[in-house]
XYZ file of N, CA, C and O in Angstrom:
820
model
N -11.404 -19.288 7.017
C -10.381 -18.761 7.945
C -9.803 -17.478 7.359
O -9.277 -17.662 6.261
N -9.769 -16.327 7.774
C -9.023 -15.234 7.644
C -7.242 -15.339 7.410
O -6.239 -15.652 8.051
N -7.658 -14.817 5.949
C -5.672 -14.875 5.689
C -4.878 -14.303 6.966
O -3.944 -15.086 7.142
N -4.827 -13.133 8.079
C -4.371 -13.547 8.449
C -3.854 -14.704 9.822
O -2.828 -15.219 10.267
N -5.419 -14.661 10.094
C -5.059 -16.548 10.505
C -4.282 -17.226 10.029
O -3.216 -17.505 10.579
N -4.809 -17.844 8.362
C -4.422 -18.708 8.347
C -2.606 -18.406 7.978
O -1.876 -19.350 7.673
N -2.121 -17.060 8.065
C -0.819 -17.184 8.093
C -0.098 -17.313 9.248
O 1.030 -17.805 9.280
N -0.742 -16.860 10.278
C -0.296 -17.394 11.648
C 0.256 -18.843 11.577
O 1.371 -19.339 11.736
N -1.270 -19.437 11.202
C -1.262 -21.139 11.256
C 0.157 -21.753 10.478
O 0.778 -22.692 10.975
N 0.484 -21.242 9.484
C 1.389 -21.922 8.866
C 2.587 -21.814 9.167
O 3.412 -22.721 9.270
N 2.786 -20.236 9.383
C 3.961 -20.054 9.882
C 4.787 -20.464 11.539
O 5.840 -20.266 12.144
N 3.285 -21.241 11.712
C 3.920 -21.919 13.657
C 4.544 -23.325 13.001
O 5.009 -24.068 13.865
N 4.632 -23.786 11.744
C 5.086 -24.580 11.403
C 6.520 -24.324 10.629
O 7.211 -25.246 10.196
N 6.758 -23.338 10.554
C 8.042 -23.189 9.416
C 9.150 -22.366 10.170
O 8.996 -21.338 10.831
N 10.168 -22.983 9.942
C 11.659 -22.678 10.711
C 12.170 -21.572 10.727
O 11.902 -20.731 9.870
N 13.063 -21.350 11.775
C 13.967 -20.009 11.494
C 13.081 -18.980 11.864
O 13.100 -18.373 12.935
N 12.087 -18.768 10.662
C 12.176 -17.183 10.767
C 10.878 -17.077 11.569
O 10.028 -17.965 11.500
N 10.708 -15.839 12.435
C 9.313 -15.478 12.846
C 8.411 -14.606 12.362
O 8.570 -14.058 11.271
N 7.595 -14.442 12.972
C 6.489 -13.292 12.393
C 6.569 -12.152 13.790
O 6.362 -12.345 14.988
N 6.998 -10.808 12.955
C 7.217 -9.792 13.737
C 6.951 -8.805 13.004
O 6.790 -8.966 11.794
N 6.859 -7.662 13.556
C 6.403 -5.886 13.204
C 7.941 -5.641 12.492
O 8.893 -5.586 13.271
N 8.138 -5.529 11.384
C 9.510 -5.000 11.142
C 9.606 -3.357 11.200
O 8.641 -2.598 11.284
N 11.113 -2.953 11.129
C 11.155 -1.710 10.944
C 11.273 -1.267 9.689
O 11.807 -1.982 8.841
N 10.801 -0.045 9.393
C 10.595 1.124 8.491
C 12.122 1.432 7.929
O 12.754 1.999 8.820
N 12.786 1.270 6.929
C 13.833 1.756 6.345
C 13.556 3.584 6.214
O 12.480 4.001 5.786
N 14.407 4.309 6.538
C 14.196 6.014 6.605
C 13.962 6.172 5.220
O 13.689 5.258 4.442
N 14.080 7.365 4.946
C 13.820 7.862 3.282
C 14.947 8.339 3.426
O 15.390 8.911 4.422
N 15.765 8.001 1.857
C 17.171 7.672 1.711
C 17.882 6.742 1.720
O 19.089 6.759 1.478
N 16.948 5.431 2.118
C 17.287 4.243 2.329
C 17.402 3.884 0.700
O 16.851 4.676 -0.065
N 18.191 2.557 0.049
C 18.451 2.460 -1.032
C 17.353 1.520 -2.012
O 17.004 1.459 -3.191
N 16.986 0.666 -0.366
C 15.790 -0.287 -0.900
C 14.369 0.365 -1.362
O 13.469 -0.306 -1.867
N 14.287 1.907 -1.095
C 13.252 2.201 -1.317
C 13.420 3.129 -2.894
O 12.581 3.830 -3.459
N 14.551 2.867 -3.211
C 14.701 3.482 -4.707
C 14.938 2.003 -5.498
O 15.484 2.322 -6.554
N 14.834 1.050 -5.481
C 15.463 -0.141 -6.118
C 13.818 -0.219 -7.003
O 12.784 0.449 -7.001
N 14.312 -1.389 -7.668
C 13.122 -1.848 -8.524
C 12.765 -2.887 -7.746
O 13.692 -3.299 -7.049
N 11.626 -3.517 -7.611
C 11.632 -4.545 -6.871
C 11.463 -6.209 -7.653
O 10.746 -6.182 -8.653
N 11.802 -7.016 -7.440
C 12.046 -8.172 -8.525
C 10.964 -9.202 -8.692
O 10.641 -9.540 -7.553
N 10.597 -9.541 -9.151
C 9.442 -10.516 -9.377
C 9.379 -12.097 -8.410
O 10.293 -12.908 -8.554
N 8.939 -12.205 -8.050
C 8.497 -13.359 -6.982
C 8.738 -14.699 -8.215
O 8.040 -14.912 -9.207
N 9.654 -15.271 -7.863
C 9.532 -16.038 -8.886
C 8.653 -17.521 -8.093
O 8.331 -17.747 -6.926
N 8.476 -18.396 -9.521
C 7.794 -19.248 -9.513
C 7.990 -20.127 -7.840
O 7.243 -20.118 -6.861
N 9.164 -20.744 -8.049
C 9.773 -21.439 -6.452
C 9.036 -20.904 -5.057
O 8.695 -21.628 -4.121
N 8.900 -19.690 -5.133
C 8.846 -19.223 -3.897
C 7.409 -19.482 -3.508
O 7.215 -19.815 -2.339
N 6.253 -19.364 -4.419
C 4.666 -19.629 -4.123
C 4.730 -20.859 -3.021
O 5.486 -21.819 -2.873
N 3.690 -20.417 -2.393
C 3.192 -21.675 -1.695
C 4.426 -21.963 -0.275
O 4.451 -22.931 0.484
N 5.227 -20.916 -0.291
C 6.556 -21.486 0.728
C 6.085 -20.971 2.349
O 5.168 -20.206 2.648
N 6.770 -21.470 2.983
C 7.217 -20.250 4.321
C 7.708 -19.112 4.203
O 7.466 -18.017 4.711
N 8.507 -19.533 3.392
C 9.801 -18.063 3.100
C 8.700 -17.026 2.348
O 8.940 -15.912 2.813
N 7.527 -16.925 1.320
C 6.790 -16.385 1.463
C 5.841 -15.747 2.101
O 5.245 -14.757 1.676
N 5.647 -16.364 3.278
C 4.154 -16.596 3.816
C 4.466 -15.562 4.698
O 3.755 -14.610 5.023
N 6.382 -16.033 5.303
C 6.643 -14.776 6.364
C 6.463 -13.359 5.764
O 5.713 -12.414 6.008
N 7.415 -13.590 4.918
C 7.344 -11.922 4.400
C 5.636 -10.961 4.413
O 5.172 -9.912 4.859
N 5.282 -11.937 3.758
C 3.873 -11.354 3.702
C 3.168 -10.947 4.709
O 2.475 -9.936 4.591
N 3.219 -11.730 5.998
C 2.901 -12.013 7.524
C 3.380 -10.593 7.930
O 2.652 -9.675 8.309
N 4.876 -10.568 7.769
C 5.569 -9.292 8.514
C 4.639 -8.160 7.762
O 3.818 -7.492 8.391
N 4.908 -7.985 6.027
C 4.097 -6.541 5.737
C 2.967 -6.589 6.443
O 2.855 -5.532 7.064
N 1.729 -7.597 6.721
C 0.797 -7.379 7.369
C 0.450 -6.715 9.010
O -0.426 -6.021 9.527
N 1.670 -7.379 9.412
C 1.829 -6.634 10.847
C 2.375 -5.433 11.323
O 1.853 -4.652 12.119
N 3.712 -5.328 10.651
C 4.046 -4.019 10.111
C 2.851 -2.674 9.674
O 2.684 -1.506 10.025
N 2.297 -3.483 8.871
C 1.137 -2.362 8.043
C 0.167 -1.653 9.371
O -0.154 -0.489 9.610
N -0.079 -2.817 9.997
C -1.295 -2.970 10.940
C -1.069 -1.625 12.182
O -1.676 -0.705 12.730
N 0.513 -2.436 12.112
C 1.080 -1.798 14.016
C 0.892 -0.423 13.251
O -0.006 0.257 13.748
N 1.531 0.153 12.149
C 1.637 1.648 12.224
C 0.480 2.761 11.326
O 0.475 3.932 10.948
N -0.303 1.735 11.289
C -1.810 2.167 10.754
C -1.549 2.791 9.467
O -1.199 3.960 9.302
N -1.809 1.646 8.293
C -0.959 1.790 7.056
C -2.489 1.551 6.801
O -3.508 1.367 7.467
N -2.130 1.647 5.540
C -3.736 1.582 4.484
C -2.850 0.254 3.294
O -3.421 -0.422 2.439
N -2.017 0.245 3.488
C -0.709 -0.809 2.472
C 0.444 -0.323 2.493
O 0.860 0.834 2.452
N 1.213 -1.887 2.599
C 2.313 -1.694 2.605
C 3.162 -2.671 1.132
O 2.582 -3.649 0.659
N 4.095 -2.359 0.759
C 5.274 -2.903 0.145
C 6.291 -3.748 0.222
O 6.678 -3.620 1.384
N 7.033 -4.617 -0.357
C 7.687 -5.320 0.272
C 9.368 -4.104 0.435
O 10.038 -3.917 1.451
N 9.564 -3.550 -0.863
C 10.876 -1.976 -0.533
C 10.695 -1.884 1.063
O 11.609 -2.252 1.802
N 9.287 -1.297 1.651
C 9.374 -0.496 2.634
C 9.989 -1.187 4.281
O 10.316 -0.769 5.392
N 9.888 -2.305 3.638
C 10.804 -3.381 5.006
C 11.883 -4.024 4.706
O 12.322 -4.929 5.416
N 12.598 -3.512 3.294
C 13.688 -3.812 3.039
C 13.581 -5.084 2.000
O 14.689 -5.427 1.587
N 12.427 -5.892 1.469
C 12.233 -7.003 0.927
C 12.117 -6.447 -0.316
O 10.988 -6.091 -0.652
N 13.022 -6.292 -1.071
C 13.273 -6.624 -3.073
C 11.814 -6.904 -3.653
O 11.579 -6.366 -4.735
N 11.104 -7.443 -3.250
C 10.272 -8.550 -3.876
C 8.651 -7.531 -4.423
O 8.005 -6.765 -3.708
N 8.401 -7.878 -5.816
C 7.079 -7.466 -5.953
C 5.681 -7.577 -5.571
O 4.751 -7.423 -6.364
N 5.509 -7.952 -3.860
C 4.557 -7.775 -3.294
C 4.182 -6.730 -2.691
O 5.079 -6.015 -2.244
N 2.882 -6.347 -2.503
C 2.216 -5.138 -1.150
C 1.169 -5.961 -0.869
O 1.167 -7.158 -1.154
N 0.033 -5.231 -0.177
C -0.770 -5.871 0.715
C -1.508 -4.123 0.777
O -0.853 -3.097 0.595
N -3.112 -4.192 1.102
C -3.927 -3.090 1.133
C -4.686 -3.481 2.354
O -4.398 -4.605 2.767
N -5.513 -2.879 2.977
C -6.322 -3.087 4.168
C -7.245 -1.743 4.487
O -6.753 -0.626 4.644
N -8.364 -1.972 4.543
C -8.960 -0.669 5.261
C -9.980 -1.153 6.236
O -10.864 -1.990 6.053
N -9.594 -0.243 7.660
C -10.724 -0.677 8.618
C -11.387 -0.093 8.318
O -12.370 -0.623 8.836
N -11.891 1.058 7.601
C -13.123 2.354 7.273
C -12.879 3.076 8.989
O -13.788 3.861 9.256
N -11.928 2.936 10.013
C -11.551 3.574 11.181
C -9.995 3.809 11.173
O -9.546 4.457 12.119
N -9.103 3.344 10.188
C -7.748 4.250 10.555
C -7.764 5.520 10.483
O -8.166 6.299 9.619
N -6.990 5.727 12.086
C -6.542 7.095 12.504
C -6.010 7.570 11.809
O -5.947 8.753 12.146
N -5.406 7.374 10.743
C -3.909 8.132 9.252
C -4.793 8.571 8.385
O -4.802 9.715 7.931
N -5.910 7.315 7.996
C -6.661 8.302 7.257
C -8.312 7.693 7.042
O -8.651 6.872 6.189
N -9.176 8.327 8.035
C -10.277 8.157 8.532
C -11.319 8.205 7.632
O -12.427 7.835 8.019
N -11.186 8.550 6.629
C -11.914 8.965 4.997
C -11.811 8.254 4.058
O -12.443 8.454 3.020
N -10.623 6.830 4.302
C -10.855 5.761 3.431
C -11.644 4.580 4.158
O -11.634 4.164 5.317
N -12.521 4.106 2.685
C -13.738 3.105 3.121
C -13.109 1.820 3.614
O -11.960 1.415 3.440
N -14.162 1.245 4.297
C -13.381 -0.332 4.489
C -13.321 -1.365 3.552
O -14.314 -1.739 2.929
N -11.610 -2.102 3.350
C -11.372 -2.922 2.306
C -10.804 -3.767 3.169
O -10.036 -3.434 4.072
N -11.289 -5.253 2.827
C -10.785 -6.268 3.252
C -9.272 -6.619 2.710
O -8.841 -6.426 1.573
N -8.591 -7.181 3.823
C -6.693 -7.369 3.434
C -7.230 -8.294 2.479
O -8.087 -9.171 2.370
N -5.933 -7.431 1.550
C -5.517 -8.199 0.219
C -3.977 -8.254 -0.434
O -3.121 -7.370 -0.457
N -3.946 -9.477 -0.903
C -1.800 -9.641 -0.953
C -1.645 -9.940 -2.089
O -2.088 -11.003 -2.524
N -1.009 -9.115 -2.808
C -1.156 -8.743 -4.045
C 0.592 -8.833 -4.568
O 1.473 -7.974 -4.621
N 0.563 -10.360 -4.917
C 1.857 -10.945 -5.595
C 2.110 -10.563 -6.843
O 1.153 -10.601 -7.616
N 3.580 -10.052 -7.428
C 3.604 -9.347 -9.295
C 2.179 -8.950 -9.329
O 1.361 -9.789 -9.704
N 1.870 -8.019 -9.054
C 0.760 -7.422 -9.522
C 1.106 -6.776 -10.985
O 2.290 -6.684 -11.308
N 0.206 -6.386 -11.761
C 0.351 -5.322 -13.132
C -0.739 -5.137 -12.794
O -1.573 -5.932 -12.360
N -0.818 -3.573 -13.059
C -2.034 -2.384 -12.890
C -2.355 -1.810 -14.601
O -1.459 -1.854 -15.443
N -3.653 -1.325 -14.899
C -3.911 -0.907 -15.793
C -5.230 -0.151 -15.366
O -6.243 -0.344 -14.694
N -4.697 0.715 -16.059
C -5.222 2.204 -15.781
C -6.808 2.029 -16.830
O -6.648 1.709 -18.007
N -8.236 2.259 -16.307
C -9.212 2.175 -16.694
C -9.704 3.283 -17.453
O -9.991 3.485 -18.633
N -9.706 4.254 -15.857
C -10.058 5.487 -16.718
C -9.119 6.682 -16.035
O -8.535 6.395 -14.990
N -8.983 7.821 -16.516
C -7.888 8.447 -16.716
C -8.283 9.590 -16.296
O -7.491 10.490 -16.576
N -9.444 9.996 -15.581
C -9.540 11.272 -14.563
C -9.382 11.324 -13.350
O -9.998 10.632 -12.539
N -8.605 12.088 -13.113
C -7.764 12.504 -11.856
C -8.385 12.688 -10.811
O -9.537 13.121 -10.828
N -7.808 12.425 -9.816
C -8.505 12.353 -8.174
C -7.000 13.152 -7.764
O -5.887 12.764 -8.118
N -7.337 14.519 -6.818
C -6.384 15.038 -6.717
C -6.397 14.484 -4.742
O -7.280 14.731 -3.920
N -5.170 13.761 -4.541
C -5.561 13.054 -3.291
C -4.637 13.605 -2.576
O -3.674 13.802 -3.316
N -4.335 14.106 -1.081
C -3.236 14.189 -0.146
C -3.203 12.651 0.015
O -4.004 11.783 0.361
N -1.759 12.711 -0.439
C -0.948 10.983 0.254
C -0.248 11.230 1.076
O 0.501 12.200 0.966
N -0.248 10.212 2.502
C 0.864 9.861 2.932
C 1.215 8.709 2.979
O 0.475 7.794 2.618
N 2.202 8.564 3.353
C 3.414 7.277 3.215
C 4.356 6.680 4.640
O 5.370 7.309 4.945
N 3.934 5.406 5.488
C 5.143 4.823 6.217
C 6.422 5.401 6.013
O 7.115 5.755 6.966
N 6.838 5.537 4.647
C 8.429 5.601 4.503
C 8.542 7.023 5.199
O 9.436 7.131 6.038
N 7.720 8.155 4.941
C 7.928 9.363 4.708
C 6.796 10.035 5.983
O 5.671 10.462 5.726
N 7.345 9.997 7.194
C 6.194 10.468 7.975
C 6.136 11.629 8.556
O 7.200 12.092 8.968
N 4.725 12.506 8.769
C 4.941 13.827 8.827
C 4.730 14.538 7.793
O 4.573 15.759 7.795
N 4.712 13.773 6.796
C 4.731 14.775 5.375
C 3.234 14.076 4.739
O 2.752 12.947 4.831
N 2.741 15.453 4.002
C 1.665 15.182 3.263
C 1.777 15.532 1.830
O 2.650 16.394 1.737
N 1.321 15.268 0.772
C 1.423 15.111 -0.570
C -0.109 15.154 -1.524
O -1.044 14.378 -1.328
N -0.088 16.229 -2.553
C -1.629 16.390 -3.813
C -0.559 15.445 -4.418
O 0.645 15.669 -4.298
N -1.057 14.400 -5.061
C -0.697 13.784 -5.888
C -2.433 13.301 -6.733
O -3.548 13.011 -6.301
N -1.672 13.468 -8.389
C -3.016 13.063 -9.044
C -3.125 11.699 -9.008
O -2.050 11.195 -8.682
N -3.971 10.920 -9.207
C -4.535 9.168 -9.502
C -5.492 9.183 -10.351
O -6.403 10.003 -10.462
N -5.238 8.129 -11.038
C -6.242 7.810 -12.419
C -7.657 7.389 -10.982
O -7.445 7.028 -9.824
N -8.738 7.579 -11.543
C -9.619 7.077 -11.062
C -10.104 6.002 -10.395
O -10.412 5.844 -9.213
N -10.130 5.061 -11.639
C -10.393 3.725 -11.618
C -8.944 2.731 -12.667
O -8.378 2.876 -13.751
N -8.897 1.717 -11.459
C -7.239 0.543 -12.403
C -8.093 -0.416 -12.263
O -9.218 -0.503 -11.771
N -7.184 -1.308 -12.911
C -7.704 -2.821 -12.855
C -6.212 -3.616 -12.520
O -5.339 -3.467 -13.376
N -5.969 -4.232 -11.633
C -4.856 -5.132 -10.823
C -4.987 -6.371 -11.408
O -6.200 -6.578 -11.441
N -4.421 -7.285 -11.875
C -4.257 -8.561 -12.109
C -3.168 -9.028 -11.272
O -2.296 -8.180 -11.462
N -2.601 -10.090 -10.261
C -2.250 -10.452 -9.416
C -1.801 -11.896 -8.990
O -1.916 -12.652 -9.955
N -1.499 -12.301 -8.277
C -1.546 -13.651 -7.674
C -0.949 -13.727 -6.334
O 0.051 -13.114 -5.961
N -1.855 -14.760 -5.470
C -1.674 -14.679 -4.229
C -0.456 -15.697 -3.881
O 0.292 -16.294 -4.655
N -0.518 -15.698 -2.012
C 1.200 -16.077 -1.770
C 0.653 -17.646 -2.248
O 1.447 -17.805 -3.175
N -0.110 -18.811 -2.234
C -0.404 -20.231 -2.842
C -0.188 -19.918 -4.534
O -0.011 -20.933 -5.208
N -0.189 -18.785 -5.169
C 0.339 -19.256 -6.616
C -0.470 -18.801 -7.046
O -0.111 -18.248 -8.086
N -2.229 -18.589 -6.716
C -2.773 -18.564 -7.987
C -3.348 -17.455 -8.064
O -3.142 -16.713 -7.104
N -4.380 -16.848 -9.333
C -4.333 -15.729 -9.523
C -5.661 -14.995 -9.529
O -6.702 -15.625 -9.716
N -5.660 -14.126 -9.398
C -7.066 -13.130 -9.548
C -6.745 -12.148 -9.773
O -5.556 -11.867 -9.920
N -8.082 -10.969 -9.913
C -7.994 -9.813 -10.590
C -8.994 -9.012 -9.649
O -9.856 -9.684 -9.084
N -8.960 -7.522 -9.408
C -9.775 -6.725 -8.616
C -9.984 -5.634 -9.892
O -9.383 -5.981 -10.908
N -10.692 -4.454 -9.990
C -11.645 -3.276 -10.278
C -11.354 -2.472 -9.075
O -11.849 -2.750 -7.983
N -10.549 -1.472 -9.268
C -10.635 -0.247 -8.092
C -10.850 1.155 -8.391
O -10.087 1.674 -9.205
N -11.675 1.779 -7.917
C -12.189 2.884 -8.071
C -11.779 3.755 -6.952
O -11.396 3.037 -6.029
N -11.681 5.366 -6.570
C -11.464 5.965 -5.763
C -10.807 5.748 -4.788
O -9.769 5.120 -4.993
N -10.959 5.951 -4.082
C -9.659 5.665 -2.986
C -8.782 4.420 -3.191
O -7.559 4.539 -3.273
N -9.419 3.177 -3.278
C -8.938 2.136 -3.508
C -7.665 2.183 -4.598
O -6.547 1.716 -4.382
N -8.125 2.889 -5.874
C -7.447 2.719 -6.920
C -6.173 3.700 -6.723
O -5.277 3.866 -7.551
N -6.267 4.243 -5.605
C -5.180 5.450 -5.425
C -3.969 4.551 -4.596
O -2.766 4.496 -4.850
N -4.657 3.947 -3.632
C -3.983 3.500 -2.748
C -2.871 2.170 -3.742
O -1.662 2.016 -3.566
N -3.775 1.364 -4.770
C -3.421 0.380 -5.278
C -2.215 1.026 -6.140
O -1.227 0.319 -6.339
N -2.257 2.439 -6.700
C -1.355 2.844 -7.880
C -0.194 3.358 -6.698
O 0.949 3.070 -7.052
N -0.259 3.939 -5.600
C 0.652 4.350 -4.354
C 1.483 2.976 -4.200
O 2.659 2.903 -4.559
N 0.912 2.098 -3.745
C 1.526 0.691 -3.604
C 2.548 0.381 -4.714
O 3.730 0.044 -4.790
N 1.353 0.704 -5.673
C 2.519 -0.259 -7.056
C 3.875 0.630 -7.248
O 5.001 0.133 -7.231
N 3.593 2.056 -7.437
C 4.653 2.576 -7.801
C 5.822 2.389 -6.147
O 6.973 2.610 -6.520
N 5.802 2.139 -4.931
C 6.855 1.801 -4.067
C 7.436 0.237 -4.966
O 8.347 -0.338 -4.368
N 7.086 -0.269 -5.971
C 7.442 -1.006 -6.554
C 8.271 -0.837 -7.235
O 9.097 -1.736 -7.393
N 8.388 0.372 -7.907
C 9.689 0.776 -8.705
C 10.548 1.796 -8.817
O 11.216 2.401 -9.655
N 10.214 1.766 -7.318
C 10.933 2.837 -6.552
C 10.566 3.988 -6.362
O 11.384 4.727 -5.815
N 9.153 4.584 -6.757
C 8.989 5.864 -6.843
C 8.281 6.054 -5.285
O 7.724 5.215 -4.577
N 8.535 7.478 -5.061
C 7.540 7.682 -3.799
C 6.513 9.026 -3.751
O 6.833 9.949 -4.499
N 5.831 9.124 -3.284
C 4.782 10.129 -3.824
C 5.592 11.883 -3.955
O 5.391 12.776 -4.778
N 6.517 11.820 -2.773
C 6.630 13.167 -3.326
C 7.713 13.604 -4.480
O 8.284 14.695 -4.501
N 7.925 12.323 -5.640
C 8.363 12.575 -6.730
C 7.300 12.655 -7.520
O 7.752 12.695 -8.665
N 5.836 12.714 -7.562
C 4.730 12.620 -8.551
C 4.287 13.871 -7.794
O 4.597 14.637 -8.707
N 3.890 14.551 -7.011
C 3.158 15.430 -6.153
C 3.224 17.016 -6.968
O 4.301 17.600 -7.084
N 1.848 17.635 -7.532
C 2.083 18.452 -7.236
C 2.652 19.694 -7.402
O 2.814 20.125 -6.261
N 3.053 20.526 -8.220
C 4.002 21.674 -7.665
C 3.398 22.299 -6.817
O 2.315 22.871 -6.938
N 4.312 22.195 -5.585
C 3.727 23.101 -4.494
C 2.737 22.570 -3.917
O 1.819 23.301 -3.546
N 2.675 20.941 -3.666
C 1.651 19.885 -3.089
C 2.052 19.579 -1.763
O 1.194 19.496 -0.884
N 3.561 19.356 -1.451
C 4.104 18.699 -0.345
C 3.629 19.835 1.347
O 3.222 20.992 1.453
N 3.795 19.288 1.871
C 2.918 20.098 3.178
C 3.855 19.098 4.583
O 4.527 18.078 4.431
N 3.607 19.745 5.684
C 4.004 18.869 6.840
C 2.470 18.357 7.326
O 1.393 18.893 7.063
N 2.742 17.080 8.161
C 0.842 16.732 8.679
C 1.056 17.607 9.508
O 2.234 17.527 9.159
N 1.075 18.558 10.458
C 0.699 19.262 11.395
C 0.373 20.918 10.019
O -0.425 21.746 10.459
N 0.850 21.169 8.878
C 0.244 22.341 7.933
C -1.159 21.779 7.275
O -2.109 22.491 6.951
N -1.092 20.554 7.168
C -2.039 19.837 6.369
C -3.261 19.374 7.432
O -4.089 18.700 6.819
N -3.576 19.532 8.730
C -4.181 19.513 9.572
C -5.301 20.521 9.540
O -6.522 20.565 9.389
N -3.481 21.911 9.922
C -4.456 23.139 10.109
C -5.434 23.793 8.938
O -6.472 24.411 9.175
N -5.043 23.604 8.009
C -5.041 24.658 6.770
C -5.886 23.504 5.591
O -7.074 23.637 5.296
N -5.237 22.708 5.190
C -5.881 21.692 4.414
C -7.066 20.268 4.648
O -7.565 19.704 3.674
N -7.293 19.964 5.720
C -7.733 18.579 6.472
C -8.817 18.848 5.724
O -8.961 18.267 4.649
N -9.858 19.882 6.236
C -11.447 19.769 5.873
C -11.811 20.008 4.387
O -12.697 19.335 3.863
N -11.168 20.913 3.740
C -12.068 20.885 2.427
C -10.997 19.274 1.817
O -11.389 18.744 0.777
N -9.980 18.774 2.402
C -9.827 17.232 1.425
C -10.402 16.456 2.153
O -10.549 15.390 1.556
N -10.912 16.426 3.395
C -12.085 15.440 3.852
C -13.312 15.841 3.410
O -14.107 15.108 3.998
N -13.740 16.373 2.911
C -15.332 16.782 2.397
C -14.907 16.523 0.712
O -15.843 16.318 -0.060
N -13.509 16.538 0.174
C -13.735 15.932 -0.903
C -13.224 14.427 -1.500
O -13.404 13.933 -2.613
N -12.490 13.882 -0.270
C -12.759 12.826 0.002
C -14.053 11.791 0.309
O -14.121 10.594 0.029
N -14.666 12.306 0.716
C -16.280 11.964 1.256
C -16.652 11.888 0.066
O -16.578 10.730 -0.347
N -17.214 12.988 -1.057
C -17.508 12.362 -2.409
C -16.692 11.308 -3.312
O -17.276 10.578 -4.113
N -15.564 11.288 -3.160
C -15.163 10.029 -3.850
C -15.473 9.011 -3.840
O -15.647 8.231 -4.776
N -15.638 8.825 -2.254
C -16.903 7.822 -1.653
C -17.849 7.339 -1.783
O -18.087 6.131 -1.799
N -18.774 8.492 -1.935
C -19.820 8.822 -2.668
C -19.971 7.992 -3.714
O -20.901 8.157 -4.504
């Protein structure tokens, strides 16, 4: 069954809260400068998990996210979530990755040459960002049932995974970006789109 099936499934069982598209806190919001706090033990395996996670997923989905955070919907908590159809409209040049929910994650940096990437960001829309990324991380993790695994990310993936982590401790890309990286998406269209989609395409590669 597809996680998110089977979070549907669980959550038609658990009280109170529902599963909905939340909204986007603006930039300036406070939750998106906070640290975010560690999922503690209690919470695995709950509802009160399962929603949160449910919402980043739908959230992510409705506004064609590549991952989302728990900061970016106002949730404290050290989760995100990644997804690629290899067809989002935001950004058509990342490959397809199956959803993944990525509880206290810790990242470690593999190898240490730079991928100079335009990011954008839910929090921050309209705006585009060169921000550098280590290449390749390695994620160690645990899912919303408790237990744990580990992924290998390379290129895009590993960009997206280090983007994620750092909305974890508050940072947002256009504090790493760049001098003279930040752009609007309608400058980054005209002027920038094709030579970072043709070097996007080799990362791919």
């Amino acid at each position: 069954m597809a996680l998110h099936t089977l979070l549907r499934s669980r959550l038609a069982t658990a009280p109170a809260r529902g599963f909905a598209v939340r909204a986007l806190p603006p930039l300036g919001a406070p939750c998106l400068r906070e640290q975010a706090k560690p999922v503690p033990e209690a919470m695995f395996g709950t509802p009160a998990l399962d929603a949160i996670v449910a919402d980043l997923v739908d959230t992510m989905r409705d506004a064609n996210g590549a991952g989302i955070a728990g900061p970016q919907i106002g949730e404290g908590w050290r989760i995100f979530v990644v997804e690629g159809s290899g067809a989002n409209p935001r950004y058509p040049y990342k490959p397809k990755l199956p959803l993944t929910v990525f509880v206290n994650p810790e990242l470690e940096v593999v190898d240490e040459a730079p991928m100079e990437i335009f990011e954008g960001c839910l929090s921050i829309p309209g705006v585009r960002g060169r921000v550098a990324r280590a290449s390749k991380v390695r994620c160690a993790a645990r899912r919303p049932d408790g237990s744990s695994f580990g992924v290998l990310a390379a290129g895009h993936a590993a960009g997206t995974l280090q983007h994620e982590q750092d909305h974890l401790d508050g940072i947002l890309f256009p504090d790493i970006a760049t001098p003279g990286g930040l752009v609007l998406a309608d400058a980054f269209d005209e002027y920038h789109r094709d030579a970072f989609f043709a070097y996007a395409a080799r990362l791919n590669d």
